[in-house]
mmCIF file of C-alpha atoms in Angstrom:
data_model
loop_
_atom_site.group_PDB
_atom_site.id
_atom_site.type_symbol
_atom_site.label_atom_id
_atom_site.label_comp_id
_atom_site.label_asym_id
_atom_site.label_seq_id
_atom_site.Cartn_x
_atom_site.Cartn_y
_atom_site.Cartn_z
ATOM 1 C CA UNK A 1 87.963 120.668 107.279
ATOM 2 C CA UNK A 2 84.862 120.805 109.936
ATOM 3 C CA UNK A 3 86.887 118.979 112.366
ATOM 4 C CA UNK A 4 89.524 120.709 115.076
ATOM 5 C CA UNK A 5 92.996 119.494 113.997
ATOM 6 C CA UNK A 6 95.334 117.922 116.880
ATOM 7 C CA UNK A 7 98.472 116.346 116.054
ATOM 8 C CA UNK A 8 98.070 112.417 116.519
ATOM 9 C CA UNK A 9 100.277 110.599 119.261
ATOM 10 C CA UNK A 10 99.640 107.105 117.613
ATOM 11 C CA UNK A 11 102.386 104.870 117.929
ATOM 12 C CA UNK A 12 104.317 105.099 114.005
ATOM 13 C CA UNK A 13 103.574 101.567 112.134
ATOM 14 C CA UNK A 14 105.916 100.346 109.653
ATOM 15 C CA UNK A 15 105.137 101.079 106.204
ATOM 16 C CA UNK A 16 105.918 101.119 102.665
ATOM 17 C CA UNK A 17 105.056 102.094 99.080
ATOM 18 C CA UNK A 18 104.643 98.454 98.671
ATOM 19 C CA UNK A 19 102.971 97.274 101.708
ATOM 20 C CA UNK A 20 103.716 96.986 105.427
ATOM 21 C CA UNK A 21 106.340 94.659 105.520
ATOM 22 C CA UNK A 22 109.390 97.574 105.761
ATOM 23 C CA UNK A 23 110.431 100.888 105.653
ATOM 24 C CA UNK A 24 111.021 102.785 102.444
ATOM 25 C CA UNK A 25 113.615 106.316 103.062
ATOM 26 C CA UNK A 26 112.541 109.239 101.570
ATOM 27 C CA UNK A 27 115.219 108.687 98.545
ATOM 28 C CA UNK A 28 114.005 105.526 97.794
ATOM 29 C CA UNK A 29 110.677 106.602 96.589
ATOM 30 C CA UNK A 30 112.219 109.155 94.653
ATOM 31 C CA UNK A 31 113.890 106.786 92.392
ATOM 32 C CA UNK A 32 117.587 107.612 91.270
ATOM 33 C CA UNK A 33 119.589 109.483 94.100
ATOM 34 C CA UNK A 34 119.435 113.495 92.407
ATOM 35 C CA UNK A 35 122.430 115.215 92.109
ATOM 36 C CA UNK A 36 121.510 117.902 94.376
ATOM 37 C CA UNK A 37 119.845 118.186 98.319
ATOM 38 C CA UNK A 38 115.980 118.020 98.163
ATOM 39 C CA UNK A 39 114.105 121.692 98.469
ATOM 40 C CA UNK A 40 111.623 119.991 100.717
ATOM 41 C CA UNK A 41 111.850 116.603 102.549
ATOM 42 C CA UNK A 42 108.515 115.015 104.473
ATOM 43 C CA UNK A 43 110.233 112.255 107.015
ATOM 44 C CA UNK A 44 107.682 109.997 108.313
ATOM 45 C CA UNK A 45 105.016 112.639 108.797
ATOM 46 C CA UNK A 46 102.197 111.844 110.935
ATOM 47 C CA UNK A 47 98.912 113.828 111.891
ATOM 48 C CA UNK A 48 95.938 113.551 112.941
ATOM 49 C CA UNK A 49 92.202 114.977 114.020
ATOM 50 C CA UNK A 50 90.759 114.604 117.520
ATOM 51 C CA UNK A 51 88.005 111.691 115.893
ATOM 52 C CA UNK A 52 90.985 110.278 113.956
ATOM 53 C CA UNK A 53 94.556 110.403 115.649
ATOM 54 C CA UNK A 54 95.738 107.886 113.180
ATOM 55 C CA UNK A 55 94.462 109.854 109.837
ATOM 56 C CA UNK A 56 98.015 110.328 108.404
ATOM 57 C CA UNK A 57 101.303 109.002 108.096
ATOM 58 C CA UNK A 58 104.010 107.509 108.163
ATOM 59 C CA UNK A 59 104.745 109.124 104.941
ATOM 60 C CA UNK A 60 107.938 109.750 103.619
ATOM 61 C CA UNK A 61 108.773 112.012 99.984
ATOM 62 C CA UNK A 62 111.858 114.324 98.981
ATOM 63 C CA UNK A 63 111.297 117.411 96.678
ATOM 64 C CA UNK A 64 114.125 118.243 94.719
ATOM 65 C CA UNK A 65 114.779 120.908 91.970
ATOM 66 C CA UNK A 66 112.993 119.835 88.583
ATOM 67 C CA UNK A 67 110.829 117.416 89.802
ATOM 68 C CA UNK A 68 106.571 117.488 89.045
ATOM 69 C CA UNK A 69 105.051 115.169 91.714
ATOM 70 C CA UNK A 70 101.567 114.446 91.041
ATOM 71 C CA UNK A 71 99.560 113.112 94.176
ATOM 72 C CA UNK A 72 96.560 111.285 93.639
ATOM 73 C CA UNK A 73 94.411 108.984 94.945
ATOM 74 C CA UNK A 74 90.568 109.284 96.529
ATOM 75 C CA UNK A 75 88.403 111.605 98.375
ATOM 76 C CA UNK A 76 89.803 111.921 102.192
ATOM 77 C CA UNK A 77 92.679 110.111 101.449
ATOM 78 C CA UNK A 78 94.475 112.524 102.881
ATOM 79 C CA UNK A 79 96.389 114.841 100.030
ATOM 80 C CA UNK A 80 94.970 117.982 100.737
ATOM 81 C CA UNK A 81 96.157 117.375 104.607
ATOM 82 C CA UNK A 82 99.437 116.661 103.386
ATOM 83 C CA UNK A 83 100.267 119.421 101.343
ATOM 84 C CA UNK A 84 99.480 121.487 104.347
ATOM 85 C CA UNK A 85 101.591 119.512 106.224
ATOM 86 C CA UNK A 86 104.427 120.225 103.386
ATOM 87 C CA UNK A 87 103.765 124.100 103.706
ATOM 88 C CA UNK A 88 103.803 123.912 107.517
ATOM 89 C CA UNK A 89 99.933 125.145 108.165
ATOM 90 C CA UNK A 90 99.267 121.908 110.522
ATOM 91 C CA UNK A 91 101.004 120.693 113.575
ATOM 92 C CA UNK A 92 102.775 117.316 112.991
ATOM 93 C CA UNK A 93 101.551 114.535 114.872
ATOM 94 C CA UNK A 94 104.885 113.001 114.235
ATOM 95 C CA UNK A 95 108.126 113.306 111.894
ATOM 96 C CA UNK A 96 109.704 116.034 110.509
ATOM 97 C CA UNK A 97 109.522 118.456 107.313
ATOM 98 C CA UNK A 98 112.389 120.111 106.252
ATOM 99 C CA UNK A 99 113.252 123.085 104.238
ATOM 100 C CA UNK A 100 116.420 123.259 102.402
ATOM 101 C CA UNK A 101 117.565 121.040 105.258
ATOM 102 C CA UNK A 102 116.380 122.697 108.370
ATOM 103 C CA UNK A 103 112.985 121.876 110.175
ATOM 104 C CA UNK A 104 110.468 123.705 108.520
ATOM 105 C CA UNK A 105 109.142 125.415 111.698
ATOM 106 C CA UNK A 106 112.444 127.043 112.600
ATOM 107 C CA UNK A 107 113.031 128.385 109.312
ATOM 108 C CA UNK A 108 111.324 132.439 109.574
ATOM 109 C CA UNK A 109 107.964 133.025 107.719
ATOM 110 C CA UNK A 110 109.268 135.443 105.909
ATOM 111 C CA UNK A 111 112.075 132.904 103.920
ATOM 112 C CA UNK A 112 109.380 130.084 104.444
ATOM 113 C CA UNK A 113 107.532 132.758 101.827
ATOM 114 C CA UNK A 114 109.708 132.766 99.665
ATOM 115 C CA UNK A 115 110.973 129.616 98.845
ATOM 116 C CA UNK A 116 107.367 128.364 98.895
ATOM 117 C CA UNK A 117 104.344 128.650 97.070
ATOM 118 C CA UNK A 118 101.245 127.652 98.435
ATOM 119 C CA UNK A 119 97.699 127.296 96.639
ATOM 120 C CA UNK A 120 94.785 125.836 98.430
ATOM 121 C CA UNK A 121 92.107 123.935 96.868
ATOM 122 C CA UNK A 122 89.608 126.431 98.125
ATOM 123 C CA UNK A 123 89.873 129.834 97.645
ATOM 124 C CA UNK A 124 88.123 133.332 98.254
ATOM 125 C CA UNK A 125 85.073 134.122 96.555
ATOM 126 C CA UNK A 126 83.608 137.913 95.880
ATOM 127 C CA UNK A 127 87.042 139.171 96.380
ATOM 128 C CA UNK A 128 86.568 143.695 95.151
ATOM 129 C CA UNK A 129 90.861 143.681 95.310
ATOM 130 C CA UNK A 130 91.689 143.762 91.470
ATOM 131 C CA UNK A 131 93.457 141.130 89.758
ATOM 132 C CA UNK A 132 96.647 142.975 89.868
ATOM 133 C CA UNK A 133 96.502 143.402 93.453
ATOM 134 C CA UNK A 134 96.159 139.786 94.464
ATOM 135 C CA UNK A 135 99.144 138.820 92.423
ATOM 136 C CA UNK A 136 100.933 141.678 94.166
ATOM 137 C CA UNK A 137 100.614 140.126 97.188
ATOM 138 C CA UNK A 138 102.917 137.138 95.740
ATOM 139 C CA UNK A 139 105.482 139.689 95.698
ATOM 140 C CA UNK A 140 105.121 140.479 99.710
ATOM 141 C CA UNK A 141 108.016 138.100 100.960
ATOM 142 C CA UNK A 142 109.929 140.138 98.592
ATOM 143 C CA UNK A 143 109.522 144.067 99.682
ATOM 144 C CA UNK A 144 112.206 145.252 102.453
ATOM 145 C CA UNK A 145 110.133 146.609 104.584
ATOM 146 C CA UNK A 146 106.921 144.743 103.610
ATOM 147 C CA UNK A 147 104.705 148.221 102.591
ATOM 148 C CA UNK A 148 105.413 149.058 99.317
ATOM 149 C CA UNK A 149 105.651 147.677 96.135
ATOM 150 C CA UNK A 150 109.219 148.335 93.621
ATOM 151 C CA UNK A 151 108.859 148.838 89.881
ATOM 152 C CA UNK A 152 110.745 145.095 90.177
ATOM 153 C CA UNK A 153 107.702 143.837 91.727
ATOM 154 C CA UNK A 154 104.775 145.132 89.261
ATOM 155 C CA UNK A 155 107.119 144.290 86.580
ATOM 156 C CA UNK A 156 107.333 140.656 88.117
ATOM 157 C CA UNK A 157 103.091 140.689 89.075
ATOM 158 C CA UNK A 158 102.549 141.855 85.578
ATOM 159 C CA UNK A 159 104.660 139.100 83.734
ATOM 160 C CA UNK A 160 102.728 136.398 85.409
ATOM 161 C CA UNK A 161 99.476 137.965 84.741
ATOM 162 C CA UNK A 162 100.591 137.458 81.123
ATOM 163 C CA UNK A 163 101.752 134.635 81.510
ATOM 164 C CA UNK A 164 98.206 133.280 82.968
ATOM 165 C CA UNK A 165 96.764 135.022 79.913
ATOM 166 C CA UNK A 166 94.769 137.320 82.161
ATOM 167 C CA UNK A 167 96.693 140.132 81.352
ATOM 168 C CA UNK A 168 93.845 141.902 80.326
ATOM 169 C CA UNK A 169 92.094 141.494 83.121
ATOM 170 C CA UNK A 170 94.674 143.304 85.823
ATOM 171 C CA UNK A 171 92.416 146.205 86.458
ATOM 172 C CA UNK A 172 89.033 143.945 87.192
ATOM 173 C CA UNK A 173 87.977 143.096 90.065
ATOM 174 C CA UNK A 174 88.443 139.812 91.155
ATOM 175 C CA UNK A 175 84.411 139.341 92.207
ATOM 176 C CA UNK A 176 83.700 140.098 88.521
ATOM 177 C CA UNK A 177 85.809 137.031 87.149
ATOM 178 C CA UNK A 178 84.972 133.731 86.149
ATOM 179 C CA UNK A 179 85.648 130.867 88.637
ATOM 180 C CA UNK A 180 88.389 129.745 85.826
ATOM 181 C CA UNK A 181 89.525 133.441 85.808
ATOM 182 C CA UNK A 182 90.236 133.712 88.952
ATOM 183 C CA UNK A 183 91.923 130.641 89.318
ATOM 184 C CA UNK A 184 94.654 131.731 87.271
ATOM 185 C CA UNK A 185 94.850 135.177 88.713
ATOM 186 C CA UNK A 186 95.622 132.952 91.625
ATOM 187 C CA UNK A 187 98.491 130.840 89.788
ATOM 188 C CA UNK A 188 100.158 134.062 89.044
ATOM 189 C CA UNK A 189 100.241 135.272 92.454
ATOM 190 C CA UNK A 190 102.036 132.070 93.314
ATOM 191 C CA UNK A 191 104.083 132.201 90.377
ATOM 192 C CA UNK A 192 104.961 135.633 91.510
ATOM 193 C CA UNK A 193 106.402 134.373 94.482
ATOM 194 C CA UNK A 194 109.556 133.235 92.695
ATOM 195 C CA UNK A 195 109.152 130.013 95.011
ATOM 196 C CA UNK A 196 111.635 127.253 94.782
ATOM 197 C CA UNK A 197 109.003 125.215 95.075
ATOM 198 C CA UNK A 198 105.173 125.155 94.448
ATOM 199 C CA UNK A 199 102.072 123.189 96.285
ATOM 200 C CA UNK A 200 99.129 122.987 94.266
ATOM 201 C CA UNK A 201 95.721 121.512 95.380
ATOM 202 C CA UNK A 202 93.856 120.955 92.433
ATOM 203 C CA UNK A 203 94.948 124.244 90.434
ATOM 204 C CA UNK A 204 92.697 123.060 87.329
ATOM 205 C CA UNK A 205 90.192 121.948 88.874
ATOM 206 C CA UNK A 206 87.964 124.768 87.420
ATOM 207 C CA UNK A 207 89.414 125.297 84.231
ATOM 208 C CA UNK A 208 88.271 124.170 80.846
ATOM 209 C CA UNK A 209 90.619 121.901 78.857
ATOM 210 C CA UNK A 210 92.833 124.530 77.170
ATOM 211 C CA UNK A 211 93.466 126.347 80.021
ATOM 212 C CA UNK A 212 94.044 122.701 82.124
ATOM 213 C CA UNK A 213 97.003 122.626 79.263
ATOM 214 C CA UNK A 214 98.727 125.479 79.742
ATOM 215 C CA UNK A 215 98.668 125.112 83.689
ATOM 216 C CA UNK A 216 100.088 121.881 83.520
ATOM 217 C CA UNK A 217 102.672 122.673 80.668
ATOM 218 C CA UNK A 218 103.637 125.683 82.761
ATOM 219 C CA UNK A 219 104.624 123.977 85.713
ATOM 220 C CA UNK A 220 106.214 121.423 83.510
ATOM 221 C CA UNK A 221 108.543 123.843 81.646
ATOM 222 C CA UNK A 222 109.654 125.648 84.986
ATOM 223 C CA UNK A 223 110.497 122.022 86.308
ATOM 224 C CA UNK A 224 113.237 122.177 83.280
ATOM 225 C CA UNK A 225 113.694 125.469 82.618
ATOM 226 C CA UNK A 226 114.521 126.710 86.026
ATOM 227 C CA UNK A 227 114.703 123.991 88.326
ATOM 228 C CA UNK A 228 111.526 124.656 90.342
ATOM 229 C CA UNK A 229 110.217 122.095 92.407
ATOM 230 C CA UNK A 230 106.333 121.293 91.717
ATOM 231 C CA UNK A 231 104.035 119.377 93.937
ATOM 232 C CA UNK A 232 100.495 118.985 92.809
ATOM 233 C CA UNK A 233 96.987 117.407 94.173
ATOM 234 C CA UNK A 234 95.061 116.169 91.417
ATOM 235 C CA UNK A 235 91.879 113.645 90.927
ATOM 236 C CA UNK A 236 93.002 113.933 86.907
ATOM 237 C CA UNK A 237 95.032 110.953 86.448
ATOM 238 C CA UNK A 238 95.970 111.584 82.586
ATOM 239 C CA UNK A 239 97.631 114.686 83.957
ATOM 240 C CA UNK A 240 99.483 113.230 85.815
ATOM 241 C CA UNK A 241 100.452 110.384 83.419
ATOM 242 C CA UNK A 242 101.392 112.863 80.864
ATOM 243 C CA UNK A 243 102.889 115.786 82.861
ATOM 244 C CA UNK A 244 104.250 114.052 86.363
ATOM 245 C CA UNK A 245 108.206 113.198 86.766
ATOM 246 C CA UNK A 246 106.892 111.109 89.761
ATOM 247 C CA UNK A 247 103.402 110.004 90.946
ATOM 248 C CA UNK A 248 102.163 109.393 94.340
ATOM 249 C CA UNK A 249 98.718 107.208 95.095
ATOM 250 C CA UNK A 250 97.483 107.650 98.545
ATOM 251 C CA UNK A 251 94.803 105.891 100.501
ATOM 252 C CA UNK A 252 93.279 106.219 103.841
ATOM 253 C CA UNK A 253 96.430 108.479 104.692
ATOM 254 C CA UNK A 254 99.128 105.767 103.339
ATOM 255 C CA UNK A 255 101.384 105.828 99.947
ATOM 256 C CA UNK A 256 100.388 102.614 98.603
ATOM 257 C CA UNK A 257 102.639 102.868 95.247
ATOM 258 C CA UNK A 258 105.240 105.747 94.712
ATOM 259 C CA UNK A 259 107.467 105.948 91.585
ATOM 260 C CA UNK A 260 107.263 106.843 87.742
ATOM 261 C CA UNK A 261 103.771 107.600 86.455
ATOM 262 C CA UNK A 262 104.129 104.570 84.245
ATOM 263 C CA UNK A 263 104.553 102.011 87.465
ATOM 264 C CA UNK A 264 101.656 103.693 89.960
ATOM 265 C CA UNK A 265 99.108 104.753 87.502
ATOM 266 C CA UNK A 266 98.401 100.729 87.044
ATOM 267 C CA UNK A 267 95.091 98.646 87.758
ATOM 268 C CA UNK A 268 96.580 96.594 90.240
ATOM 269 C CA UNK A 269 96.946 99.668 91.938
ATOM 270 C CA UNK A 270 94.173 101.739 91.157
ATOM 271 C CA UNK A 271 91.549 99.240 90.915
ATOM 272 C CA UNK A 272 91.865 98.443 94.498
ATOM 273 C CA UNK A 273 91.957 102.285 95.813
ATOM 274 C CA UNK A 274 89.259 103.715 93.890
ATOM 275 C CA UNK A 275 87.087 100.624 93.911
ATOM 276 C CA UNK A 276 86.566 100.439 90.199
ATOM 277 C CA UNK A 277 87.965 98.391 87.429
ATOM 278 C CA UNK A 278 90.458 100.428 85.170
ATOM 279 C CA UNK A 279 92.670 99.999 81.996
ATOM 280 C CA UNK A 280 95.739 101.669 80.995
ATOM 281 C CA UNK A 281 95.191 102.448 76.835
ATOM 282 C CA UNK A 282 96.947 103.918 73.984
ATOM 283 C CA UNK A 283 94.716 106.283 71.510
ATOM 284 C CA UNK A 284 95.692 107.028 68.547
ATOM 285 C CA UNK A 285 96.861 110.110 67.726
ATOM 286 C CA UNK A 286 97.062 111.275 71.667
ATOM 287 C CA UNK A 287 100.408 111.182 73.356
ATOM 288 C CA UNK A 288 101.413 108.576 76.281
ATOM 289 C CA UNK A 289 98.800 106.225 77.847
ATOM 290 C CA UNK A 290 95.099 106.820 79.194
ATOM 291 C CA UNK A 291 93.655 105.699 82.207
ATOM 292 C CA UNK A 292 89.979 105.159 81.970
ATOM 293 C CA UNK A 293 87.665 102.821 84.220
ATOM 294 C CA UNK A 294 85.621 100.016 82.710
ATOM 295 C CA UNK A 295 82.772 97.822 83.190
ATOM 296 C CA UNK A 296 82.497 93.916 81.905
ATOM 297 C CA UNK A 297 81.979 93.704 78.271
ATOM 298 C CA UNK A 298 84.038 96.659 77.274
ATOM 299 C CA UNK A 299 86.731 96.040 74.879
ATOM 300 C CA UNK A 300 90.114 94.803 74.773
ATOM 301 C CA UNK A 301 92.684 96.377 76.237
ATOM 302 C CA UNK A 302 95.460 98.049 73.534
#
């Protein structure tokens, strides 16, 4: 980040989704109260750097089981911070972010492990482990003692090597990959976690489009398929039309519009944060609707 993180003091103004006029709980930008307790809750987080005490917060979002939230919105606006914040890699300035109902930094790193997965938007280059050995270490929250790996876990590293279609490459070293290659070899090591809940920053960004898929209908099938909580940073707003339960659009460290994909992902909302004019489309023959921007003269709207 370039910039020595210290958690900001900054009095907490009011805000909401909407606009600063009141507060918004962390259910109500869910949507429908869920059935069960949320896997992770952020309660009015704040942070902040020593040149910007007031970068963050308040923000407020529950995590439950089955949910994909797709957070979006500009450069700096803050995702990447938050999604640390989620994981419990930065100090709070302010708030509170709970696991399975108790505050995250009381809960031991070893169950922190494994009930989440974290993947940073920026990962190691010229890595000589092989493939199979980074997605081991998904499996280290997992081993009794912590040394030594059970036929359970290279069973478990192997099936989401597979399941990243890099099977194939397990025995390669990781320096020898593609930057796409890699970046799944990294997915599986999350995946190999067995998190309850995953925190993606930007886990296609260097994948081509078939690959950008089958990450994204992945995550989407262990949403409903096993219940997993999914929480990813994206700048691809058609993902997260097509593939997010629930979308949040950040801006200078604020939600300004949390809900369905269908109510955020709208010009009166985008056009403002991302300083360009946009329409929602349909295209024939392509599921759901398209964001795209626009310039005067370009055609009607469908």
């Amino acid at each position: 980040m370039g910039r020595s993180a210290r958690a900001s003091l900054a009095a907490e103004p009011r805000l909401s989704a909407g606009g600063p006029e009141r507060c918004v709980s962390p259910d109500a930008v869910h949507g429908n109260p869920a059935p069960q307790a949320p896997i992770l809750s952020v309660r009015a987080v704040r942070f902040g750097f020593a040149d910007a005490p007031a970068f963050l917060g308040p923000v407020s979002l529950n995590v439950y089981p089955g949910q994909m939230w797709m957070i979006v919105g500009p450069n700096g606006a803050g995702k990447s911070t938050l999604l640390r914040l989620m994981a419990g890699l930065l100090p709070l300035g302010g708030g509170r972010v709970e696991l399975d109902g108790a505050s995250i930094d009381h809960v031991p790193l070893r169950v922190r492990a494994r009930r989440i997965a974290y993947l940073p938007q920026t990962l190691p280059a010229r890595l000589p482990q092989r493939a199979r050995d980074i997605v081991l270490l998904g499996r280290y929250p997992h081993r009794t003692f912590g040394m030594f790996e059970s036929a359970r876990d290279y069973a478990v590293a192997d099936g989401a090597l597979q399941t990243m279609e890099v099977g194939a490459l397990a025995d390669r070293a990781m320096e020898t990959l593609s930057g796409g290659e890699a970046q799944r070899v990294h997915v599986a090591a999350a995946l190999a976690q067995e998190p309850a809940v995953m925190l993606l920053d930007e886990p296609t960004a260097s994948l081509d489009l078939r690959h950008q898929l089958q990450i994204y209908r992945l995550l989407a099938r262990l949403t409903t398929e096993q219940g997993l909580g999914v929480v990813v940073v994206t700048h691809d707003l058609n993902g997260a039309a097509r593939f997010g339960s629930q979308v949040a659009l950040m801006n200078a460290g604020r939600f300004v519009a949390v809900g369905a994909p269908a109510d955020v992902l709208q010009p009166e909302h985008l056009d403002a944060v991302y300083g360009v004019r946009t329409r929602v489309v349909t295209i024939d023959g392509a599921p759901g609707r398209w964001v795209v921007p626009v310039e005067d003269g370009d055609g009607p709207q469908r």
